[in-house]
Coordinates of C-alpha atoms in Angstrom, one line a residue:
M187 CA 114.5 -56.8 62.2
L188 CA 111.4 -58.8 61.0
N189 CA 109.3 -57.4 63.7
F190 CA 110.2 -53.8 62.8
R191 CA 109.4 -54.6 59.1
W192 CA 105.9 -55.8 60.1
I193 CA 105.4 -52.8 62.3
F194 CA 106.2 -50.5 59.4
I195 CA 104.0 -52.5 56.9
S196 CA 101.1 -52.4 59.4
A197 CA 101.5 -48.7 59.9
A198 CA 101.5 -48.1 56.2
F199 CA 98.4 -50.2 55.7
A200 CA 96.7 -48.2 58.5
V201 CA 97.5 -44.9 56.7
I202 CA 96.2 -46.3 53.4
A203 CA 93.1 -47.6 55.0
K204 CA 92.4 -44.2 56.6
I205 CA 92.7 -42.5 53.2
L206 CA 90.4 -45.1 51.6
V207 CA 87.9 -44.8 54.4
G208 CA 87.9 -41.0 54.1
R209 CA 87.4 -41.3 50.3
S210 CA 84.6 -43.9 50.6
G211 CA 83.1 -41.6 53.3
I212 CA 82.9 -38.8 50.8
L213 CA 81.2 -41.1 48.2
S214 CA 78.8 -42.6 50.7
T215 CA 77.6 -39.4 52.4
P216 CA 73.9 -39.0 51.7
D217 CA 73.0 -36.6 49.0
A218 CA 70.8 -34.6 51.4
A219 CA 73.7 -34.0 53.7
V220 CA 76.0 -32.8 50.9
Q221 CA 73.2 -30.6 49.6
S222 CA 72.8 -29.1 53.1
R223 CA 76.5 -28.3 53.3
L224 CA 76.5 -26.7 49.8
G225 CA 73.4 -24.7 50.7
Q226 CA 75.0 -23.4 53.9
A227 CA 78.0 -22.2 51.7
H228 CA 75.7 -19.8 49.8
S229 CA 76.0 -17.0 52.3
K230 CA 79.8 -17.3 52.1
V231 CA 79.7 -17.0 48.3
D232 CA 77.5 -13.9 48.7
A233 CA 80.0 -12.4 51.2
I234 CA 83.0 -13.0 48.9
C235 CA 81.2 -11.4 46.0
S236 CA 80.1 -8.5 48.0
S237 CA 83.5 -7.7 49.3
S238 CA 85.3 -8.3 46.0
G239 CA 83.4 -6.1 43.6
V240 CA 81.6 -9.0 41.9
P241 CA 78.0 -8.2 40.7
G242 CA 77.2 -11.7 39.6
S243 CA 78.4 -15.3 39.9
S244 CA 77.2 -18.7 38.9
V245 CA 78.3 -21.9 40.7
G246 CA 77.9 -25.5 39.8
V247 CA 78.7 -28.8 41.4
L248 CA 79.0 -32.2 39.8
R249 CA 78.7 -35.2 42.1
N250 CA 79.1 -38.9 41.1
G251 CA 79.2 -37.8 37.5
K252 CA 75.8 -35.9 37.6
I253 CA 74.9 -32.2 37.9
F254 CA 74.1 -32.0 41.6
H255 CA 73.9 -28.4 42.7
T256 CA 73.8 -24.9 41.2
Y257 CA 73.7 -21.5 42.8
N258 CA 73.5 -18.0 41.3
Y259 CA 74.4 -14.8 43.0
G260 CA 73.5 -11.3 41.9
H261 CA 73.2 -9.8 38.5
T262 CA 74.5 -10.1 35.0
D263 CA 74.7 -6.4 34.6
L264 CA 75.3 -3.8 37.4
D265 CA 73.1 -1.3 35.7
A266 CA 70.3 -3.5 34.2
R267 CA 70.1 -5.7 37.3
S268 CA 69.1 -8.9 35.4
P269 CA 69.5 -11.9 37.6
A270 CA 72.3 -14.4 37.0
T271 CA 71.3 -17.9 36.1
A272 CA 73.0 -21.2 35.4
D273 CA 72.6 -20.4 31.7
T274 CA 74.2 -17.0 32.0
V275 CA 77.2 -16.7 29.7
Y276 CA 80.6 -15.5 31.1
G277 CA 84.1 -15.1 29.7
I278 CA 86.0 -18.2 31.1
G279 CA 89.5 -16.9 30.3
S280 CA 92.2 -19.5 30.7
L281 CA 89.7 -22.3 31.1
T282 CA 89.8 -22.1 27.3
K283 CA 93.2 -23.8 27.4
A284 CA 91.7 -27.2 28.3
F285 CA 89.4 -27.1 25.3
V286 CA 92.3 -26.3 23.0
A287 CA 94.3 -29.3 24.5
A288 CA 91.2 -31.5 23.8
A289 CA 91.0 -30.1 20.2
I290 CA 94.7 -31.1 19.7
G291 CA 93.8 -34.5 21.2
Q292 CA 91.2 -35.0 18.5
L293 CA 93.7 -34.3 15.8
V294 CA 96.2 -36.7 17.4
D295 CA 93.4 -39.4 17.5
D296 CA 92.7 -38.7 13.8
G297 CA 96.4 -39.4 13.0
K298 CA 97.1 -35.9 11.8
L299 CA 99.5 -35.0 14.7
S300 CA 101.3 -36.5 17.6
W301 CA 101.8 -35.0 21.0
D302 CA 105.6 -35.0 20.3
S303 CA 105.3 -33.4 16.9
P304 CA 107.9 -30.6 16.7
V305 CA 106.0 -27.2 16.3
H306 CA 108.2 -26.3 13.3
T307 CA 107.0 -29.3 11.3
V308 CA 103.4 -28.0 11.4
L309 CA 104.2 -24.2 11.5
P310 CA 107.3 -23.6 9.3
A311 CA 107.1 -19.9 10.3
F312 CA 108.2 -20.9 13.8
R313 CA 112.0 -20.3 13.4
H314 CA 113.2 -19.4 16.9
D315 CA 116.5 -17.6 17.2
D316 CA 117.8 -20.5 19.3
P317 CA 118.3 -23.4 16.9
F318 CA 117.7 -26.1 19.5
V319 CA 114.4 -24.5 20.5
A320 CA 113.4 -24.1 16.9
K321 CA 114.1 -27.8 16.2
S322 CA 113.0 -29.4 19.5
L323 CA 109.9 -27.5 20.8
T324 CA 106.9 -29.9 20.7
I325 CA 103.1 -29.7 20.8
A326 CA 103.2 -31.1 24.4
D327 CA 105.8 -28.6 25.4
I328 CA 103.7 -25.6 24.4
L329 CA 100.5 -27.0 26.0
S330 CA 102.3 -27.8 29.4
H331 CA 104.1 -24.5 29.8
R332 CA 107.6 -26.2 29.7
S333 CA 108.9 -24.4 26.6
G334 CA 111.5 -22.4 28.6
L335 CA 110.6 -19.3 26.7
S336 CA 109.8 -15.9 28.2
G337 CA 107.2 -13.7 26.5
V338 CA 106.2 -11.5 29.5
G339 CA 107.4 -8.3 27.8
A340 CA 105.4 -8.9 24.6
M341 CA 102.2 -8.9 26.7
S342 CA 102.8 -5.2 27.3
L343 CA 102.8 -4.7 23.5
A344 CA 99.7 -6.8 22.9
F345 CA 97.5 -5.4 25.6
Q346 CA 97.4 -2.3 27.8
G347 CA 93.7 -2.3 28.9
D348 CA 90.5 -0.7 27.7
G349 CA 89.6 -3.8 25.7
D350 CA 92.0 -3.0 22.8
M351 CA 94.2 -5.7 21.2
L352 CA 97.2 -3.7 20.1
L353 CA 98.9 -6.1 17.8
P354 CA 97.5 -8.1 14.8
K355 CA 97.3 -11.9 14.8
S356 CA 99.8 -11.8 11.9
S357 CA 102.6 -10.6 14.2
L358 CA 102.7 -13.8 16.2
F359 CA 105.9 -15.2 14.7
S360 CA 107.6 -11.8 14.6
L361 CA 107.3 -11.9 18.4
V362 CA 107.6 -15.6 19.4
N363 CA 110.7 -16.3 17.2
H364 CA 112.7 -13.8 19.3
F365 CA 111.5 -14.5 22.8
A366 CA 114.4 -15.0 25.3
V367 CA 115.2 -18.5 26.5
S368 CA 114.8 -18.3 30.3
A369 CA 115.4 -22.1 31.0
P370 CA 116.2 -25.2 29.0
I371 CA 113.2 -26.9 27.4
R372 CA 111.3 -29.3 29.8
S373 CA 113.4 -28.3 32.8
T374 CA 110.9 -26.1 34.6
W375 CA 107.3 -24.9 34.5
A376 CA 106.7 -21.3 33.6
Y377 CA 103.2 -20.0 32.5
F378 CA 103.6 -19.2 28.8
V379 CA 100.4 -17.8 27.3
W380 CA 102.0 -17.6 23.9
G381 CA 102.3 -21.4 23.8
Y382 CA 98.5 -21.6 23.3
S383 CA 98.7 -18.9 20.6
L384 CA 101.0 -21.4 18.8
A385 CA 98.6 -24.2 19.6
G386 CA 95.7 -22.3 18.1
A387 CA 97.8 -21.8 14.9
V388 CA 98.6 -25.5 14.9
I389 CA 94.9 -26.4 15.0
E390 CA 94.1 -24.0 12.2
E391 CA 96.9 -25.2 10.0
V392 CA 96.2 -28.9 10.5
A393 CA 92.4 -28.7 10.4
Q394 CA 92.4 -26.1 7.6
K395 CA 89.6 -24.2 9.3
P396 CA 89.4 -21.4 11.9
L397 CA 89.9 -22.5 15.5
K398 CA 86.5 -21.4 16.6
Q399 CA 84.9 -23.6 13.9
F400 CA 87.0 -26.7 14.6
V401 CA 86.3 -26.5 18.4
D402 CA 82.6 -25.9 17.8
E403 CA 82.3 -28.9 15.5
A404 CA 84.6 -31.2 17.6
I405 CA 83.4 -30.3 21.1
F406 CA 80.7 -27.8 21.6
K407 CA 78.1 -29.3 19.3
P408 CA 78.7 -33.0 20.0
F409 CA 78.4 -32.2 23.8
G410 CA 75.3 -30.1 23.4
M411 CA 77.0 -27.0 24.7
R412 CA 74.6 -24.5 23.3
N413 CA 75.7 -21.6 25.4
T414 CA 79.4 -21.8 24.6
S415 CA 81.2 -20.0 21.9
F416 CA 84.4 -18.0 21.0
K417 CA 82.0 -15.3 19.7
P418 CA 80.3 -13.3 22.4
G419 CA 78.2 -11.7 19.7
D420 CA 76.3 -15.0 19.6
F421 CA 74.7 -14.0 22.9
A422 CA 72.2 -11.2 23.5
S423 CA 71.8 -9.3 26.8
P424 CA 70.9 -10.3 29.4
G425 CA 72.1 -13.8 28.5
L426 CA 75.7 -12.5 28.3
A427 CA 77.0 -11.2 31.6
R428 CA 78.6 -7.8 31.2
P429 CA 82.2 -7.2 32.3
H430 CA 83.1 -5.5 35.6
A431 CA 86.0 -4.7 37.8
G432 CA 86.3 -4.8 41.6
L433 CA 87.6 -1.6 43.1
S434 CA 89.5 -0.9 46.3
N435 CA 86.4 -0.3 48.4
G436 CA 84.8 -3.6 47.3
S437 CA 82.4 -1.9 44.9
A438 CA 82.0 -3.0 41.3
F439 CA 82.7 -0.9 38.2
H440 CA 81.0 -1.6 34.9
L441 CA 83.7 -1.8 32.2
P442 CA 82.5 0.1 29.1
K443 CA 84.1 -2.2 26.6
L444 CA 83.9 -6.0 26.2
Q445 CA 87.3 -7.6 25.4
V446 CA 86.9 -9.8 22.3
F447 CA 89.6 -12.3 21.6
E448 CA 87.9 -13.7 18.5
D449 CA 90.4 -13.9 15.6
T450 CA 93.3 -12.7 17.7
F451 CA 96.4 -14.6 18.8
F452 CA 94.9 -14.9 22.3
E453 CA 91.8 -16.6 21.1
A454 CA 93.2 -20.0 22.0
S455 CA 94.4 -19.0 25.4
G456 CA 91.3 -17.2 26.8
G457 CA 88.6 -16.6 24.2
I458 CA 85.7 -18.9 25.1
Y459 CA 82.4 -17.7 26.7
S460 CA 80.3 -20.3 28.5
S461 CA 77.7 -21.0 31.2
V462 CA 77.9 -23.0 34.4
N463 CA 75.4 -25.6 33.0
D464 CA 77.6 -26.1 29.9
M465 CA 80.8 -26.2 31.9
L466 CA 79.4 -28.9 34.1
V467 CA 78.6 -30.9 30.9
W468 CA 82.3 -30.3 29.9
A469 CA 83.5 -31.4 33.3
S470 CA 81.4 -34.6 33.2
N471 CA 82.7 -35.5 29.8
M472 CA 86.2 -34.8 30.8
L473 CA 86.0 -37.1 33.9
Q474 CA 84.2 -39.9 32.0
S475 CA 86.6 -39.7 29.1
A476 CA 89.6 -39.9 31.4
H477 CA 88.0 -43.1 32.8
G478 CA 87.2 -44.3 29.2
S479 CA 83.5 -44.7 30.1
N480 CA 81.3 -42.2 28.4
A481 CA 80.6 -43.8 25.0
A482 CA 80.4 -47.2 23.5
S483 CA 82.8 -46.1 20.8
G484 CA 85.3 -44.8 23.3
P485 CA 86.0 -41.5 25.1
L486 CA 84.4 -38.4 23.6
I487 CA 87.4 -36.4 24.5
K488 CA 90.3 -38.1 22.8
G489 CA 93.5 -38.5 24.9
A490 CA 91.8 -37.2 28.1
D491 CA 94.0 -39.4 30.3
F492 CA 97.1 -38.0 28.6
I493 CA 95.8 -34.5 28.9
L494 CA 95.2 -34.9 32.6
S495 CA 98.5 -36.6 33.2
N496 CA 101.6 -35.1 35.0
H497 CA 103.8 -33.5 32.3
I498 CA 105.9 -31.1 34.4
A499 CA 106.4 -30.4 38.1
V500 CA 105.1 -27.0 39.3
Y501 CA 107.0 -25.1 41.9
N502 CA 109.3 -27.8 43.2
P503 CA 110.3 -28.9 45.8
S504 CA 107.1 -30.6 46.9
L505 CA 106.6 -34.0 48.4
A506 CA 102.9 -34.0 47.4
E507 CA 101.7 -34.0 43.8
R508 CA 101.9 -30.5 42.2
S509 CA 102.2 -30.5 38.5
Y510 CA 100.8 -29.4 35.2
G511 CA 99.0 -31.5 32.5
L512 CA 97.8 -30.0 29.3
G513 CA 95.6 -27.1 30.2
W514 CA 95.1 -28.5 33.7
T515 CA 97.0 -28.0 36.9
R516 CA 97.2 -31.0 39.2
A517 CA 97.4 -31.0 43.0
Q518 CA 97.2 -33.6 45.7
L519 CA 95.1 -32.2 48.5
P520 CA 95.9 -30.8 50.9
G521 CA 98.0 -28.4 48.9
V522 CA 98.4 -24.8 47.8
V523 CA 96.3 -23.6 44.8
V524 CA 98.4 -22.2 42.0
G525 CA 96.7 -19.1 40.7
E526 CA 96.6 -15.3 41.0
N527 CA 95.9 -15.4 44.8
L528 CA 99.0 -17.5 45.4
F529 CA 101.3 -14.5 44.9
L530 CA 99.6 -12.4 47.6
W531 CA 101.3 -14.4 50.3
P532 CA 104.9 -15.8 50.7
F533 CA 104.7 -19.2 49.2
D534 CA 105.2 -21.1 52.5
E535 CA 102.4 -19.0 54.1
S536 CA 99.9 -19.6 51.3
P537 CA 96.5 -21.0 52.5
V538 CA 96.4 -24.8 52.1
L539 CA 93.2 -26.3 50.6
G540 CA 92.1 -29.7 52.0
S541 CA 92.4 -31.8 55.0
R542 CA 95.4 -34.1 55.8
T543 CA 93.0 -36.9 56.6
D544 CA 91.2 -36.7 53.3
K545 CA 93.8 -36.8 50.5
T546 CA 92.5 -36.6 47.0
L547 CA 93.7 -35.6 43.5
M548 CA 92.4 -32.3 42.1
A549 CA 92.8 -31.3 38.5
Y550 CA 91.9 -27.6 38.2
H551 CA 92.5 -24.3 36.5
Y552 CA 91.7 -20.7 37.1
G553 CA 90.7 -18.1 34.5
S554 CA 91.1 -14.4 34.5
T555 CA 90.3 -12.1 31.6
V556 CA 89.0 -8.5 31.2
G557 CA 85.9 -8.3 33.3
Y558 CA 85.6 -12.0 34.2
Q559 CA 87.2 -14.6 36.6
S560 CA 86.6 -18.3 36.7
F561 CA 87.6 -21.6 38.3
I562 CA 87.1 -25.3 37.6
A563 CA 88.2 -28.2 39.7
L564 CA 87.8 -31.9 38.8
F565 CA 88.1 -34.7 41.3
P566 CA 88.7 -37.9 39.2
E567 CA 88.7 -40.3 42.1
I568 CA 85.2 -39.4 43.2
D569 CA 83.8 -38.3 39.7
S570 CA 83.0 -34.8 41.0
A571 CA 83.7 -31.2 40.0
V572 CA 83.2 -27.6 41.0
V573 CA 82.7 -24.7 38.5
V574 CA 82.6 -21.0 39.3
L575 CA 82.1 -18.2 36.9
T576 CA 82.0 -14.5 37.7
N577 CA 81.4 -11.3 35.8
S578 CA 84.2 -9.2 37.4
M579 CA 87.9 -8.9 37.7
G580 CA 87.5 -9.1 41.5
T581 CA 89.6 -7.0 43.8
S582 CA 91.4 -10.3 44.3
H583 CA 90.5 -13.5 42.4
A584 CA 87.0 -14.1 43.8
A585 CA 86.2 -17.2 41.8
D586 CA 89.2 -19.0 43.5
W587 CA 87.9 -18.2 47.0
I588 CA 84.3 -19.2 46.0
A589 CA 85.5 -22.5 44.5
R590 CA 87.5 -23.3 47.7
T591 CA 84.4 -22.6 49.8
M592 CA 82.3 -25.0 47.6
I593 CA 85.0 -27.6 47.6
Q594 CA 85.1 -27.5 51.4
A595 CA 81.3 -28.2 51.4
L596 CA 81.4 -30.8 48.7
L597 CA 84.2 -32.8 50.3
G598 CA 83.0 -32.1 53.8
V599 CA 86.5 -31.2 54.9
D600 CA 87.7 -28.8 57.5
D601 CA 91.0 -27.3 56.5
G602 CA 90.9 -24.6 59.1
N603 CA 90.4 -21.8 56.5
N604 CA 87.7 -19.2 56.5
Y605 CA 87.6 -18.2 52.9
V606 CA 85.4 -15.2 53.4
E607 CA 88.1 -13.7 55.7
L608 CA 90.9 -14.8 53.4
A609 CA 89.1 -13.1 50.4
G610 CA 89.0 -9.9 52.5
E611 CA 92.6 -10.2 53.3
A612 CA 93.5 -10.9 49.7
N613 CA 91.6 -7.9 48.6
R614 CA 93.5 -5.7 51.1
R615 CA 96.8 -7.1 49.9
S616 CA 95.9 -6.6 46.2
V617 CA 95.3 -2.9 46.8
Q618 CA 98.3 -2.6 49.1
G619 CA 100.5 -3.8 46.3
Y620 CA 99.7 -0.7 44.3
D621 CA 100.0 1.6 47.3
K622 CA 103.5 0.2 47.9
M623 CA 104.4 0.7 44.3
L624 CA 103.3 4.4 44.4
S625 CA 105.1 5.0 47.7
S626 CA 108.3 3.6 46.2
L627 CA 108.0 5.9 43.2
D628 CA 107.4 8.9 45.6
E629 CA 110.6 7.9 47.5
M630 CA 112.6 7.6 44.3
R631 CA 111.3 11.0 43.1
A632 CA 112.2 12.6 46.4
A633 CA 115.8 11.3 46.0
C634 CA 116.2 12.8 42.6
P635 CA 119.2 15.2 42.7
T636 CA 117.3 17.9 40.7
S637 CA 113.8 18.8 40.1
K638 CA 114.6 20.7 36.9
R639 CA 113.3 19.3 33.7
R640 CA 114.1 19.9 30.1
D641 CA 111.7 21.8 27.8
L642 CA 108.9 19.3 27.1
A643 CA 109.1 19.9 23.4
A644 CA 112.3 17.9 23.4
F645 CA 110.3 14.7 24.2
L646 CA 107.5 15.0 21.7
G647 CA 107.3 12.5 18.8
N648 CA 106.7 8.9 17.8
Y649 CA 109.0 6.2 19.3
S650 CA 109.0 2.8 17.7
L651 CA 110.6 -0.6 18.2
D652 CA 113.1 -1.5 15.4
S653 CA 110.6 -4.2 14.3
G654 CA 108.0 -1.5 13.7
L655 CA 105.4 -3.5 15.5
F656 CA 104.8 -1.0 18.3
T657 CA 104.8 2.8 18.6
I658 CA 104.5 5.1 21.5
T659 CA 103.3 8.6 20.7
I660 CA 104.3 11.4 23.1
S661 CA 102.2 14.5 22.8
P662 CA 101.7 17.7 24.9
G663 CA 99.3 17.7 27.8
T664 CA 96.1 19.7 27.7
D665 CA 97.8 22.6 29.4
S666 CA 101.4 23.8 30.3
N667 CA 101.1 22.2 33.8
S668 CA 99.8 18.8 32.8
G669 CA 103.1 17.4 31.5
L670 CA 102.9 15.0 28.6
V671 CA 100.5 12.4 27.2
L672 CA 101.6 9.0 25.9
R673 CA 99.5 7.0 23.5
F674 CA 100.2 3.3 22.9
Q675 CA 100.1 2.7 19.1
G676 CA 99.0 6.3 18.8
L677 CA 95.4 5.5 19.9
D678 CA 93.3 8.0 21.8
S679 CA 91.8 5.1 23.7
Q680 CA 95.3 4.2 24.9
A681 CA 96.2 7.7 26.3
Y682 CA 97.9 8.0 29.7
T683 CA 99.2 11.1 31.5
L684 CA 103.0 11.1 31.6
R685 CA 104.5 13.1 34.5
H686 CA 108.0 14.4 35.0
F687 CA 109.9 12.1 37.4
C688 CA 113.6 12.9 37.5
E689 CA 115.9 14.6 35.0
D690 CA 114.9 12.9 31.6
V691 CA 112.7 10.2 33.2
F692 CA 108.9 10.4 33.2
E693 CA 106.3 8.2 34.9
W694 CA 102.7 7.2 34.2
A695 CA 101.8 5.1 37.3
L696 CA 98.2 4.3 38.2
T697 CA 96.4 3.7 41.4
F698 CA 94.6 0.4 41.9
D699 CA 91.2 1.8 41.0
E700 CA 92.6 3.7 37.9
S701 CA 94.1 0.5 36.7
R702 CA 90.9 -1.5 37.2
K703 CA 88.6 1.0 35.6
R704 CA 90.7 0.7 32.5
G705 CA 90.4 -3.1 32.5
R706 CA 94.1 -3.6 33.0
Y707 CA 96.0 -6.7 34.3
G708 CA 97.8 -5.8 37.5
V709 CA 101.5 -4.6 37.4
E710 CA 102.9 -3.4 40.7
V711 CA 106.6 -3.0 39.7
P712 CA 107.8 0.7 39.9
S713 CA 110.2 0.4 37.0
Y714 CA 107.4 -0.6 34.7
Y715 CA 105.9 2.9 34.8
L716 CA 109.1 4.8 34.0
F717 CA 110.1 6.0 30.6
H718 CA 113.8 6.8 30.4
F719 CA 114.4 9.2 27.5
H720 CA 117.9 9.4 25.9
V721 CA 118.8 12.9 24.7
D722 CA 121.3 14.0 22.1
G723 CA 121.8 17.7 22.3
N724 CA 118.4 19.3 23.0
D725 CA 116.2 16.5 21.6
A726 CA 115.3 13.0 22.8
I727 CA 116.3 10.3 20.3
S728 CA 114.9 7.3 22.1
L729 CA 113.3 6.0 25.2
S730 CA 113.7 2.8 27.3
W731 CA 110.8 1.0 29.0
D732 CA 111.1 -2.0 31.3
I733 CA 108.2 -3.9 29.5
D734 CA 108.8 -7.2 31.3
S735 CA 109.3 -5.7 34.8
L736 CA 112.5 -7.8 35.0
G737 CA 115.1 -5.1 34.3
N738 CA 115.3 -5.8 30.5
P739 CA 114.2 -2.6 29.0
A740 CA 113.1 -2.3 25.4
V741 CA 114.4 0.6 23.4
F742 CA 112.0 2.7 21.2
S743 CA 113.7 5.0 18.7
K744 CA 112.2 8.4 17.7
R745 CA 110.9 8.3 14.1
Q746 CA 110.8 11.4 11.9

């Protein structure tokens, strides 16, 4: 028995030694060799951008705590053709969440909050329908996406593309207080963008100043991040990259309107604009603060170690580390990357980043907003980072593929993946998702027992939720053959053609390119695009719409 024990211990030490040797090998690789690998990756970055409808991208690498490498592809504006630089400003989307978590950390360090403070003690307007949720939901819960609440349907009310925010910031609690409970608090991870809306409200209440002002004073200015702001109006063209969308053929489309999150309830979840140079400064400070080593007075980012810690498992079961911190996802490489591209493959077939012989911890996040995609990855054990910013909603999430390419080069790992080819396949699958949705609708239409339709006048009018927060206006089309037109919140900018589908059901489905040209987030569920009208006598009295794509339709009643 003793011999077997020593055999086991020896084997364990051999594995540990192999990991340590691999890690020390990464650290000891000469700078010139790493620069060479990163330089060779440039052509791959170009290819991913070219195939994904991305006019411009800026990439940065931090190594051993210092800015080590930057690369810029293409242009800030498809029309003006101004070259992208490391100081070009992009929308960073959900990378904003880490800044909000750090802002909360400052308030905790100041003694004005604790991570475990119940939300209702700071925001008395938070009175959820479920008494336990109302009493128990904490600051850490909303920052780690472990609230158990589902607010998917409300996203359909807040945003339908074209750069318009359809609900006022003042409606936040009218929405959140009535969200369904999909799981017990802290039992599972489910991305909950509204949690950061609450976090932004917490900061404004405790600090008694606007979110943008507090984060600017607590983070941007002390770190010297001069090209970072919640206000895109701070940056003149060509310094601000213009928003685009990747189309099905890989070309880029210039979106006519810039989505502005300033002073909306999504400001805290995706409202920051920044440059690669500034984001590398942020990454450096985050790493040093987590190690407690960037200032004589202590970490500049208060609670960084807590922020980067494991707060909830992500997509269990997993033998390797896969969890979420506060505004950061954690993964032990090799592992799958949790983001938009993940859902293009069955989970067990998803591309795995990293080599089995070079295990390392990666704290990361992806960002996706109207006209921009981004990715940041921290490697705390080797004091390194990769940042990717792009000025397009790529055909798939191009910033993810670019980041993986640069991570391969930085770490010197061969994970067997060709990310140029995977980006191309992901683009194909993204478009295919819409094609399948449209084909399903065609099959459902063909199976309709009758092609007859009621007089279109029966459906005209304004249909509203009982709360009064959201109205859908149904109007005649431009001629007798064009069916109807729906307008979200009655806005001309939110008009969509509504076609007869079956009996008293109408559809407004879009192709992939139609959706992208309107700056919409992707929805590929057939039922989402169906309006079921309920008729009493000869007139419709209400309509049902599956706003969360989960078979839980919301009812909109006709108003006189």
